[in-house]
Coordinates of C-alpha atoms and ligand atoms in Angstrom, one line a residue:
M1 CA 27.1 25.2 21.6
K2 CA 24.7 22.8 23.2
V3 CA 21.7 21.5 21.2
R4 CA 18.9 21.6 22.3
P5 CA 17.3 17.9 23.1
H6 CA 13.9 18.5 20.8
I7 CA 16.7 20.0 17.8
L8 CA 17.9 17.1 18.5
I9 CA 14.9 14.5 18.0
M10 CA 13.8 16.8 15.1
L11 CA 17.0 16.3 13.1
F12 CA 16.4 12.2 13.7
V13 CA 12.7 12.2 12.7
S14 CA 13.8 14.5 9.6
A15 CA 16.8 11.6 8.5
V16 CA 14.3 8.8 9.1
M17 CA 12.3 10.6 7.0
L18 CA 14.8 11.3 4.3
L19 CA 16.2 7.3 4.6
T20 CA 12.7 5.6 4.5
P21 CA 11.2 5.4 1.3
V22 CA 7.7 6.0 1.2
N23 CA 6.3 3.3 -0.1
A24 CA 7.9 0.8 2.9
F25 CA 4.0 2.6 4.8
A26 CA 2.1 1.4 1.8
Q27 CA 3.4 -2.2 1.8
I28 CA 2.4 -2.5 5.6
K29 CA 0.8 -6.1 6.1
P30 CA -1.7 -5.0 8.9
K31 CA -2.4 -7.9 10.0
D32 CA 0.8 -9.3 10.7
D33 CA 2.0 -6.1 11.9
P34 CA 2.2 -6.2 15.7
R35 CA 1.7 -2.5 15.7
T36 CA -2.2 -3.5 15.5
A37 CA -1.8 -6.5 18.0
W38 CA -3.4 -4.4 20.5
W39 CA -6.6 -3.1 18.6
Q40 CA -6.9 -6.2 17.3
N41 CA -7.4 -7.7 20.9
D42 CA -9.2 -4.8 22.3
K43 CA -12.1 -5.4 19.6
F44 CA -14.7 -2.5 21.2
G45 CA -14.2 1.5 21.4
M46 CA -16.2 4.3 22.1
F47 CA -16.4 7.1 19.5
I48 CA -17.0 10.4 20.4
H49 CA -18.3 13.1 18.1
W50 CA -18.2 16.5 20.3
G51 CA -17.8 20.0 19.1
V52 CA -19.5 23.2 18.2
Y53 CA -22.6 21.7 16.8
A54 CA -23.7 20.4 20.2
V55 CA -25.0 24.1 20.9
P56 CA -27.6 23.9 18.1
A57 CA -27.6 19.9 18.8
D58 CA -30.2 19.6 15.8
S59 CA -30.9 16.5 13.3
S60 CA -34.1 18.1 11.7
K61 CA -32.4 18.0 8.9
G62 CA -29.6 16.0 8.9
I63 CA -27.0 14.6 11.2
A64 CA -26.6 17.1 13.7
E65 CA -22.8 17.3 12.9
W66 CA -23.3 18.4 9.4
Y67 CA -25.4 21.4 10.9
M68 CA -23.8 24.0 9.4
H69 CA -24.3 22.2 6.2
N70 CA -27.8 20.9 6.5
H71 CA -28.8 24.8 7.0
K72 CA -26.5 26.3 4.9
I73 CA -25.3 28.6 7.1
P74 CA -22.1 31.1 5.9
V75 CA -19.1 30.5 8.2
P76 CA -19.4 34.4 10.3
E77 CA -22.9 33.4 11.8
Y78 CA -21.5 29.5 12.4
E79 CA -18.7 30.7 14.1
R80 CA -21.4 32.4 16.9
F81 CA -21.8 29.0 17.8
A82 CA -18.4 28.9 19.3
T83 CA -18.2 31.9 21.3
Q84 CA -21.6 29.9 22.9
F85 CA -19.6 26.7 23.7
N86 CA -19.2 26.2 27.9
P87 CA -19.0 23.0 28.3
V88 CA -18.9 23.4 32.4
K89 CA -19.3 20.0 33.3
F90 CA -17.6 18.3 31.1
N91 CA -15.3 15.8 33.6
A92 CA -12.4 13.6 31.3
D93 CA -12.1 10.8 34.3
Q94 CA -15.8 10.3 33.9
W95 CA -16.1 9.9 30.1
V96 CA -13.3 7.2 31.0
R97 CA -15.1 5.3 33.0
I98 CA -18.1 5.5 31.2
A99 CA -16.2 3.8 28.3
K100 CA -14.0 1.3 30.3
D101 CA -17.4 0.1 32.8
A102 CA -18.8 -0.5 29.2
G103 CA -15.5 -3.0 28.1
M104 CA -14.3 -0.4 25.4
K105 CA -10.4 -0.7 25.4
Y106 CA -9.7 2.8 23.4
I107 CA -11.5 6.1 22.6
I108 CA -11.5 8.0 19.0
I109 CA -12.3 11.6 19.9
T110 CA -12.9 14.3 17.1
S111 CA -10.6 16.8 16.9
K112 CA -11.6 18.7 14.4
H113 CA -15.1 17.6 11.9
H114 CA -15.9 18.8 8.9
D115 CA -16.9 22.2 10.6
G116 CA -13.5 23.1 11.3
F117 CA -13.4 24.0 14.4
C118 CA -10.7 22.4 16.8
M119 CA -11.8 21.4 19.7
F120 CA -7.9 21.2 21.0
D121 CA -5.0 24.0 21.9
S122 CA -3.7 24.7 18.5
K123 CA -1.1 27.5 17.7
L124 CA -2.1 27.2 14.0
T125 CA -5.4 29.1 14.3
K126 CA -7.6 31.0 16.6
Y127 CA -10.7 28.8 15.7
D128 CA -10.2 26.7 18.8
I129 CA -11.6 26.0 21.6
I130 CA -8.8 27.9 23.5
D131 CA -9.4 31.3 21.6
A132 CA -12.5 31.1 20.8
T133 CA -14.5 29.8 23.2
P134 CA -15.3 31.1 26.7
F135 CA -14.0 27.7 28.1
S136 CA -10.6 28.2 29.0
R137 CA -9.6 24.9 28.9
D138 CA -8.4 22.0 26.9
P139 CA -10.9 19.3 27.1
M140 CA -8.3 17.0 24.5
K141 CA -5.4 17.7 27.2
E142 CA -7.7 16.7 30.0
L143 CA -8.6 14.0 28.0
A144 CA -5.6 12.1 27.2
D145 CA -4.4 12.2 30.9
A146 CA -6.9 10.8 32.2
C147 CA -6.6 8.3 29.2
K148 CA -3.3 7.4 30.8
R149 CA -4.8 7.7 34.0
H150 CA -6.9 4.5 33.4
D151 CA -4.7 2.8 31.0
I152 CA -7.7 3.1 27.5
K153 CA -5.8 4.2 24.6
L154 CA -6.3 7.4 23.1
G155 CA -7.0 8.3 19.0
F156 CA -8.4 11.4 17.2
Y157 CA -10.7 11.7 14.7
H158 CA -9.3 14.4 11.9
S159 CA -11.0 15.8 9.5
I160 CA -9.4 16.4 6.2
M161 CA -12.4 18.5 4.4
D162 CA -12.4 22.2 6.3
W163 CA -15.7 23.8 5.8
H164 CA -13.6 26.9 7.6
H165 CA -10.5 27.3 6.6
P166 CA -9.8 29.8 3.5
D167 CA -7.1 27.3 1.9
Y168 CA -9.8 24.6 1.8
T169 CA -11.5 24.4 -1.8
P170 CA -14.1 23.3 -3.0
H171 CA -16.0 25.9 -0.3
R172 CA -19.6 25.3 0.5
E173 CA -21.8 26.4 -2.6
W174 CA -23.3 28.6 -0.5
E175 CA -20.8 30.8 -0.2
H176 CA -19.0 30.9 -3.4
K177 CA -19.5 35.0 -3.3
A178 CA -18.8 35.5 0.2
R179 CA -15.8 33.2 0.2
P180 CA -14.0 33.7 -2.9
E181 CA -11.8 30.7 -3.8
S182 CA -9.5 33.0 -5.9
E183 CA -7.2 33.5 -3.0
A184 CA -7.5 29.8 -1.8
D185 CA -4.3 28.0 -1.8
F186 CA -4.9 23.9 -1.2
D187 CA -1.0 23.1 -0.8
R188 CA -0.7 25.7 2.2
Y189 CA -4.3 24.1 3.5
I190 CA -2.4 20.4 3.7
E191 CA 0.4 22.3 5.4
Y192 CA -2.3 23.7 7.7
M193 CA -3.4 20.2 8.2
K194 CA -0.3 18.5 8.8
G195 CA 0.9 20.7 11.3
Q196 CA -2.4 20.4 13.4
L197 CA -1.6 17.0 13.1
R198 CA 1.8 16.9 14.1
E199 CA 0.3 19.2 17.3
L200 CA -2.5 15.8 18.0
V201 CA 0.1 13.8 17.8
T202 CA 3.0 15.3 20.0
N203 CA 1.3 17.5 22.3
Y204 CA -1.6 14.7 23.5
A205 CA 1.1 11.7 23.4
P206 CA 0.6 8.7 22.8
V207 CA -2.1 8.8 20.1
S208 CA -2.5 5.2 19.1
V209 CA -5.1 5.8 16.3
L210 CA -5.4 8.3 13.9
W211 CA -9.0 8.2 12.2
F212 CA -9.0 10.6 9.4
D213 CA -12.1 11.5 7.6
G214 CA -13.8 13.7 5.1
G215 CA -11.5 12.7 2.4
W216 CA -14.1 12.3 -0.4
E217 CA -13.8 15.5 -2.3
G218 CA -10.5 14.7 -3.0
N219 CA -7.5 12.3 -3.7
A220 CA -4.5 11.0 -2.3
E221 CA -2.9 13.0 -4.8
K222 CA -4.4 16.5 -3.8
H223 CA -4.4 15.2 -0.3
H224 CA -0.4 14.0 -0.2
S225 CA -1.9 11.7 1.6
E226 CA 1.4 9.4 1.1
E227 CA 3.4 12.4 2.8
V228 CA 0.8 12.5 5.6
V229 CA 0.7 9.1 6.6
A230 CA 5.0 9.2 6.3
M231 CA 5.2 11.9 8.4
L232 CA 2.7 10.7 11.2
R233 CA 4.7 7.2 10.9
S234 CA 7.8 9.3 11.3
L235 CA 7.1 11.0 15.0
N236 CA 4.9 7.6 16.0
P237 CA 5.7 4.3 14.6
E238 CA 2.9 2.8 16.1
I239 CA 0.0 5.1 15.2
I240 CA -2.5 3.2 13.4
I241 CA -4.2 4.8 10.4
N242 CA -7.4 3.8 9.1
D243 CA -8.7 4.2 5.7
R244 CA -10.7 7.3 5.0
I245 CA -6.8 9.6 3.7
N246 CA -7.4 7.5 0.3
L247 CA -5.0 5.1 1.1
E248 CA -5.8 1.9 2.6
E249 CA -3.4 1.8 5.4
D250 CA -4.2 -0.6 8.8
H251 CA -7.7 -1.1 8.3
A252 CA -11.4 -0.7 6.9
T253 CA -13.8 1.6 8.2
P254 CA -18.0 0.6 7.1
E255 CA -19.7 2.7 8.7
Q256 CA -23.5 2.3 10.4
Q257 CA -23.4 -1.2 8.9
I258 CA -21.6 -4.9 9.4
P259 CA -20.1 -6.6 6.6
M260 CA -21.9 -9.6 5.0
D261 CA -18.5 -11.7 6.2
A262 CA -15.2 -11.5 7.5
L263 CA -13.2 -8.9 4.3
P264 CA -11.5 -11.0 2.0
D265 CA -7.4 -11.5 2.8
D266 CA -7.9 -11.1 6.3
R267 CA -8.2 -6.8 6.1
L268 CA -8.7 -5.1 9.6
W269 CA -11.7 -3.7 9.8
E270 CA -13.6 -1.5 12.1
T271 CA -17.8 -0.8 11.9
C272 CA -18.8 2.8 13.2
M273 CA -22.1 3.1 14.4
T274 CA -23.8 5.8 15.9
M275 CA -26.6 4.1 19.3
N276 CA -29.6 6.6 17.5
N277 CA -29.5 8.2 14.3
T278 CA -26.7 11.2 14.5
W279 CA -23.4 11.2 15.4
G280 CA -23.2 14.6 17.0
Y281 CA -25.8 15.2 19.6
S282 CA -29.2 15.7 18.9
R283 CA -32.0 16.9 21.5
T284 CA -34.6 15.3 19.1
D285 CA -33.0 12.2 18.2
D286 CA -34.6 9.8 20.4
N287 CA -34.2 6.7 18.2
W288 CA -31.9 4.9 20.2
K289 CA -30.6 0.9 19.5
S290 CA -31.3 -1.6 22.0
V291 CA -29.1 -3.4 24.4
E292 CA -29.9 -6.6 22.9
D293 CA -29.4 -5.1 19.1
L294 CA -25.8 -3.1 20.7
V295 CA -24.6 -6.4 22.2
R296 CA -25.6 -8.9 19.4
K297 CA -23.9 -6.0 17.1
L298 CA -20.4 -6.4 18.9
V299 CA -21.0 -10.2 18.8
D300 CA -21.4 -10.4 15.3
I301 CA -19.0 -8.0 14.7
A302 CA -16.6 -10.3 16.4
H303 CA -17.8 -13.3 14.7
K304 CA -16.6 -11.7 11.7
G305 CA -12.9 -10.7 12.7
G306 CA -13.6 -6.8 13.3
N307 CA -13.5 -4.3 15.7
F308 CA -17.0 -2.0 17.0
L309 CA -16.5 1.4 17.8
L310 CA -19.6 2.6 18.8
N311 CA -20.6 6.5 19.1
V312 CA -21.3 9.0 22.2
G313 CA -22.2 12.4 20.9
P314 CA -21.6 14.5 24.0
T315 CA -24.2 17.8 25.0
E316 CA -22.5 21.7 24.4
L317 CA -22.2 21.5 28.5
G318 CA -20.1 18.5 28.6
E319 CA -22.3 15.3 29.4
S320 CA -22.9 12.1 27.6
P321 CA -26.6 11.9 27.2
Q322 CA -28.5 9.3 29.5
A323 CA -29.6 7.2 26.8
S324 CA -26.1 6.5 25.8
I325 CA -24.6 6.1 29.4
D326 CA -27.8 3.5 30.5
R327 CA -27.0 1.6 27.6
L328 CA -23.1 1.7 27.8
S329 CA -23.4 0.3 31.6
A330 CA -25.7 -2.8 30.9
I331 CA -23.0 -3.5 27.9
G332 CA -20.4 -3.4 30.1
E333 CA -22.9 -5.5 32.8
W334 CA -22.9 -8.5 29.6
M335 CA -19.0 -7.9 29.0
E336 CA -17.9 -8.0 32.7
V337 CA -19.2 -11.8 32.5
N338 CA -18.8 -12.7 29.1
G339 CA -16.0 -10.5 27.5
E340 CA -13.3 -13.5 27.1
S341 CA -15.5 -14.4 23.9
I342 CA -14.8 -11.1 23.0
Y343 CA -11.1 -9.8 23.6
G344 CA -8.5 -11.3 21.7
T345 CA -10.6 -13.1 19.8
S346 CA -10.6 -14.1 15.8
K347 CA -13.1 -14.5 13.3
S348 CA -15.2 -17.8 13.5
P349 CA -14.6 -21.1 11.8
W350 CA -17.9 -21.0 10.9
R351 CA -19.6 -19.3 8.7
R352 CA -22.7 -19.4 10.1
M353 CA -24.3 -21.2 12.6
L354 CA -26.9 -24.1 12.9
F355 CA -28.6 -22.2 15.5
D356 CA -29.4 -18.2 15.9
G357 CA -26.5 -16.9 17.3
R358 CA -23.0 -17.0 16.3
C359 CA -19.1 -17.4 17.2
T360 CA -15.8 -16.5 18.2
A361 CA -12.9 -18.2 18.2
A362 CA -9.2 -18.1 20.6
E363 CA -6.7 -20.4 20.7
N364 CA -8.1 -23.6 21.8
M365 CA -10.9 -22.4 22.5
L366 CA -14.4 -21.8 20.9
Y367 CA -17.1 -19.7 22.4
L368 CA -20.7 -20.8 21.1
H369 CA -23.2 -17.4 21.3
F370 CA -26.9 -18.2 21.7
F371 CA -29.3 -15.7 21.2
D372 CA -32.1 -18.0 21.2
W373 CA -31.6 -21.2 23.9
P374 CA -32.7 -24.2 21.9
S375 CA -33.5 -27.7 24.2
T376 CA -32.3 -30.2 21.8
P377 CA -28.9 -31.3 20.9
V378 CA -27.0 -28.4 18.7
P379 CA -24.7 -30.4 16.5
L380 CA -21.2 -28.9 15.2
P381 CA -20.5 -30.1 11.6
G382 CA -16.8 -29.7 10.6
L383 CA -15.5 -30.0 14.4
R384 CA -12.7 -32.7 13.9
T385 CA -11.3 -32.2 17.6
S386 CA -13.1 -33.7 20.4
V387 CA -14.3 -30.9 22.9
H388 CA -12.0 -31.5 25.9
S389 CA -14.4 -29.8 28.7
A390 CA -17.4 -27.1 28.3
S391 CA -19.0 -24.6 30.5
L392 CA -21.4 -22.2 30.5
L393 CA -20.0 -18.3 30.8
G394 CA -21.8 -16.9 34.1
S395 CA -23.2 -20.1 35.3
T396 CA -22.2 -23.2 36.5
S397 CA -24.5 -25.3 34.9
I398 CA -23.3 -28.4 33.3
V399 CA -23.2 -28.3 29.1
K400 CA -23.1 -32.0 27.8
V401 CA -21.1 -32.3 24.6
R402 CA -21.5 -35.7 22.7
T403 CA -21.3 -37.5 19.8
G404 CA -23.7 -38.7 17.6
K405 CA -25.0 -39.8 14.0
D406 CA -23.9 -36.4 12.0
P407 CA -27.2 -35.4 10.0
F408 CA -25.4 -33.7 7.3
S409 CA -22.9 -36.4 5.8
D410 CA -22.5 -40.7 7.0
G411 CA -20.5 -39.7 9.4
T412 CA -20.5 -38.9 13.5
V413 CA -20.6 -34.9 14.7
Q414 CA -20.2 -33.8 18.1
T415 CA -23.3 -32.0 19.9
V416 CA -24.2 -29.0 22.6
Q417 CA -27.1 -29.8 24.9
L418 CA -28.0 -26.5 27.3
P419 CA -28.3 -26.9 30.5
T420 CA -32.2 -25.6 31.1
E421 CA -30.5 -22.4 33.2
R422 CA -29.8 -20.0 30.5
P423 CA -27.6 -16.8 31.5
S424 CA -28.6 -14.1 29.5
D425 CA -31.2 -13.4 26.8
I426 CA -29.5 -11.7 25.0
D427 CA -26.4 -13.9 24.0
S428 CA -25.1 -17.0 26.7
V429 CA -21.9 -17.8 26.0
V430 CA -21.3 -21.2 25.8
A431 CA -16.3 -21.8 26.3
L432 CA -15.9 -25.3 24.5
R433 CA -12.1 -25.8 25.8
F434 CA -9.7 -28.2 23.5
E435 CA -6.3 -29.8 23.9
T436 CA -5.0 -28.0 21.3
V437 CA -6.3 -25.5 18.5
P438 CA -9.6 -27.4 17.0
E439 CA -9.6 -28.2 13.8
V440 CA -12.9 -27.2 11.5
V441 CA -14.0 -27.7 8.2
D442 CA -16.4 -25.2 7.6
L443 CA -19.1 -27.1 5.7
G444 CA -20.7 -23.4 4.5
V445 CA -23.9 -22.9 5.1
I446 CA -26.3 -25.8 5.3
V447 CA -29.4 -25.0 4.8
T448 CA -32.2 -26.7 5.9
Q449 CA -36.1 -27.4 5.3
S450 CA -38.8 -25.2 6.3
D451 CA -42.0 -26.4 8.0
D452 CA -43.6 -26.8 5.3
G453 CA -40.9 -28.6 3.5
S454 CA -39.7 -26.3 1.2
T455 CA -36.0 -25.3 0.8
V456 CA -34.8 -21.4 0.1
L457 CA -31.3 -21.6 -1.2
K458 CA -30.4 -18.1 -0.9
A459 CA -28.0 -15.6 -2.2
F460 CA -27.3 -14.5 1.0
D461 CA -25.8 -18.9 2.1
A462 CA -24.0 -19.3 -1.2
N463 CA -20.5 -20.2 -1.7
I464 CA -19.6 -18.3 -4.3
R465 CA -16.9 -20.2 -5.8
G466 CA -14.8 -17.9 -8.4
T467 CA -13.1 -14.4 -8.8
R468 CA -15.7 -12.1 -10.1
A469 CA -19.6 -13.0 -8.5
K470 CA -20.3 -11.5 -5.3
Y471 CA -22.9 -11.1 -2.9
E472 CA -24.5 -7.0 -3.0
G473 CA -26.9 -6.5 -0.3
R474 CA -27.6 -5.7 3.1
G475 CA -28.5 -8.0 5.2
A476 CA -30.0 -11.6 4.2
S477 CA -32.3 -10.4 1.5
G478 CA -29.5 -9.5 -1.2
H479 CA -28.7 -11.6 -4.6
I480 CA -25.4 -12.4 -6.1
G481 CA -24.0 -10.0 -8.7
Y482 CA -20.8 -9.1 -11.0
W483 CA -21.8 -12.4 -12.5
T484 CA -19.6 -11.4 -15.2
N485 CA -17.3 -14.9 -15.1
P486 CA -18.8 -17.8 -16.7
D487 CA -16.7 -20.1 -14.6
D488 CA -18.2 -18.5 -11.3
Y489 CA -20.5 -20.7 -9.7
L490 CA -23.0 -20.9 -6.5
E491 CA -22.9 -23.9 -3.9
W492 CA -24.9 -24.6 -1.4
T493 CA -25.2 -27.5 1.3
M494 CA -28.9 -28.3 1.8
V495 CA -30.1 -31.3 4.0
L496 CA -34.0 -32.9 3.0
N497 CA -35.5 -34.5 6.0
E498 CA -38.5 -35.3 3.3
G499 CA -37.7 -36.3 -0.1
G500 CA -40.1 -36.3 -2.1
T501 CA -41.1 -34.2 -6.0
F502 CA -40.3 -30.5 -5.8
A503 CA -40.8 -27.8 -7.5
V504 CA -37.3 -26.0 -8.7
M505 CA -38.4 -21.9 -8.4
I506 CA -35.6 -19.5 -9.6
T507 CA -35.8 -15.7 -8.5
Y508 CA -33.6 -13.4 -10.4
A509 CA -33.3 -10.1 -11.5
C510 CA -31.5 -9.0 -15.4
E511 CA -31.4 -6.2 -17.7
P512 CA -32.1 -6.3 -21.2
E513 CA -29.4 -6.2 -22.9
S514 CA -27.7 -9.4 -20.4
A515 CA -30.3 -11.9 -21.1
G516 CA -30.0 -14.7 -22.5
A517 CA -27.3 -16.7 -20.8
D518 CA -27.8 -20.6 -20.2
Y519 CA -27.1 -21.8 -16.9
Q520 CA -28.3 -25.5 -15.0
V521 CA -29.9 -25.5 -11.3
I522 CA -28.1 -29.0 -10.4
V523 CA -29.0 -31.1 -7.2
G524 CA -27.5 -34.4 -6.2
E525 CA -27.9 -35.6 -9.9
R526 CA -30.6 -34.3 -10.8
E527 CA -30.2 -31.1 -13.1
L528 CA -32.6 -28.3 -14.8
A529 CA -31.5 -26.4 -17.4
G530 CA -32.9 -22.5 -17.9
T531 CA -31.9 -19.4 -20.2
V532 CA -31.8 -16.3 -18.0
E533 CA -35.1 -13.9 -19.6
D534 CA -35.3 -9.9 -19.8
T535 CA -36.7 -8.7 -16.6
G536 CA -37.4 -5.2 -17.1
S537 CA -34.1 -4.2 -15.1
G538 CA -31.1 -5.3 -12.9
K539 CA -33.2 -4.6 -9.7
K540 CA -36.4 -5.9 -10.9
F541 CA -36.9 -9.7 -9.3
R542 CA -38.9 -12.2 -11.3
T543 CA -39.7 -15.9 -10.3
R544 CA -40.1 -18.5 -12.8
F545 CA -40.9 -22.0 -13.0
L546 CA -37.5 -23.6 -13.9
G547 CA -39.2 -27.5 -13.4
R548 CA -39.4 -30.3 -11.1
M549 CA -37.3 -32.6 -9.6
R550 CA -37.7 -36.2 -7.7
L551 CA -35.5 -36.1 -4.6
R552 CA -34.7 -38.5 -1.9
K553 CA -34.2 -37.5 1.9
G554 CA -30.4 -37.0 2.7
R555 CA -27.8 -34.5 2.2
Y556 CA -26.8 -32.6 -1.1
T557 CA -24.5 -29.9 -3.1
A558 CA -26.6 -27.3 -4.8
T559 CA -24.9 -25.7 -8.0
V560 CA -25.9 -23.1 -10.1
K561 CA -24.2 -23.2 -13.2
P562 CA -23.5 -20.6 -16.1
E563 CA -23.1 -22.3 -19.7
T564 CA -22.8 -19.2 -21.3
V565 CA -22.5 -15.7 -20.5
A566 CA -24.8 -13.8 -23.0
H567 CA -23.7 -10.5 -22.8
D568 CA -21.2 -8.7 -19.6
A569 CA -23.1 -10.7 -16.8
V570 CA -24.8 -13.8 -16.2
M571 CA -28.3 -12.2 -13.8
N572 CA -28.8 -11.2 -10.0
L573 CA -29.4 -14.2 -8.4
K574 CA -31.6 -13.5 -5.4
Q575 CA -32.7 -17.4 -4.6
I576 CA -33.5 -20.7 -6.0
K577 CA -36.8 -22.7 -4.3
L578 CA -37.7 -26.5 -3.7
V579 CA -41.6 -26.6 -3.0
P580 CA -42.3 -30.0 -2.5
M581 CA -45.8 -30.6 -5.2
R582 CA -48.0 -32.6 -3.1
Ligands
FHN601 O1 -19.7 13.4 7.6 C1 -19.1 11.8 8.7 C2 -20.2 12.0 9.5 O2 -20.1 13.4 10.0 C3 -19.4 10.9 10.4 O3 -18.7 11.8 11.2 C4 -19.1 10.2 10.1 C5 -18.4 9.0 10.8 O4 -17.4 8.0 10.9 N1 -18.2 9.8 8.7 C6 -19.0 10.7 8.3 C7 -20.0 10.1 7.3 O5 -19.7 8.9 6.9

């Protein structure tokens, strides 16, 4: 009897699954795993949210791909959009070229979003692009082929949540009468989802990433997550899986925001973000981010060791919005000149720079990203290895590197003197080359005096020494919270160019039941003690005068150290400010 090859493959795959302990998959350490090497190198991808929600294209009540939910549309009524979906202008090669010209190295596209409509040819449902629309082609297949032609990796976004499939629960609340859950069998839904994942990974191979979403209505047990991941990894051992099937897997997925710093323990992460406010196409959302903002976000993300997945929402005809195309083209122009400072780089050795900009690192290179263009020499405190050579990407102008007195210590420091020519108003990159991998001692943020002589020690710039206290908030206006361990303390490095007597002001919030902790503010040899008072809540910030300090010009370590934790936390600290007393 002749055994067909695909039977042999299935037998082999099953054997692998049986012999491989499922928890072996859960133990994979992504950072060290060669599977993610290409992903860590490529840094920049295109997200595509495309589905029948592009027909209404309406974000008047929220993000456009949530149209069915936002307008509480019953399944039979929503299905009509499929009959109207006919993307005759779809051109896979054009999409891939737009991505490639922008400097993007991979594409993640919605095979199925929460509405349950399948943008690929599935044998498991008629609610797909082949059977339910007048468009008789499979765009996912055409895109997969175009990605191969243009050497771009392809991944699928696949929603666990499914507002259409009768076995997915919970059904939407506005349909409980029309679609009772009594017949629903969730495990049968999981088998359907696994079957479609098998179709995707097999029929559109090679699929480099499975980007799950919509897992928040269940958990790993309900979604059989370990089993689903094991199946995917047995079908494609190289596949990368994100953290949205209620398991950590290969990378974290901060959404519409960039973490304050690199994630702890070298955790891989990728920020996904829209160019306007909606993932799916909207006729009315013209709130587009600028090219400058998008490039600097990419650079900020690379400075912190992450990837950037930037979204495009194509129209019902299969065209990308011109505003998206224009931005991607401009980003591509910047990447053409400066791509080496992004691809293959790892996070900056400095948490924060002493100039308005960022840094990325690669082997014996450091790339200094200048958002502004200082005319005075820029010190690089903590850089212990001599620069071998320096150049300006995209220019032949000379960048001078000198060694001079370190304003932040008793030693010397290397400084960079920029030329007058500034290649880019968005981000000009100085490439520092070393003979070996450079050694940098990160002195943390060095807080300098403002022009009015004041010094602001922000929570955002604090070095947190301890196990539980952490920075909370978006941007630089957050606070230190979770300060439940009295051994945790905060430190800043600060430099006074001008000494004097300073009023020390502390800004914090504390709910009534946590008030009473004693603490010290220490700057050099000077100490002031305080007791945390109730400010009404953990979100009501008040400023208190703590006392005076006489300090000479120089560099100091400033510390806020609790002596006692009266109840469950010390305080939510926003800042310490030293105000010169004339
Ligand atoms: O609900 C989805 C949303 O529509 C979009 O797909 C984003 C992109 O990651 N994810 C979910 C919201 O977190």
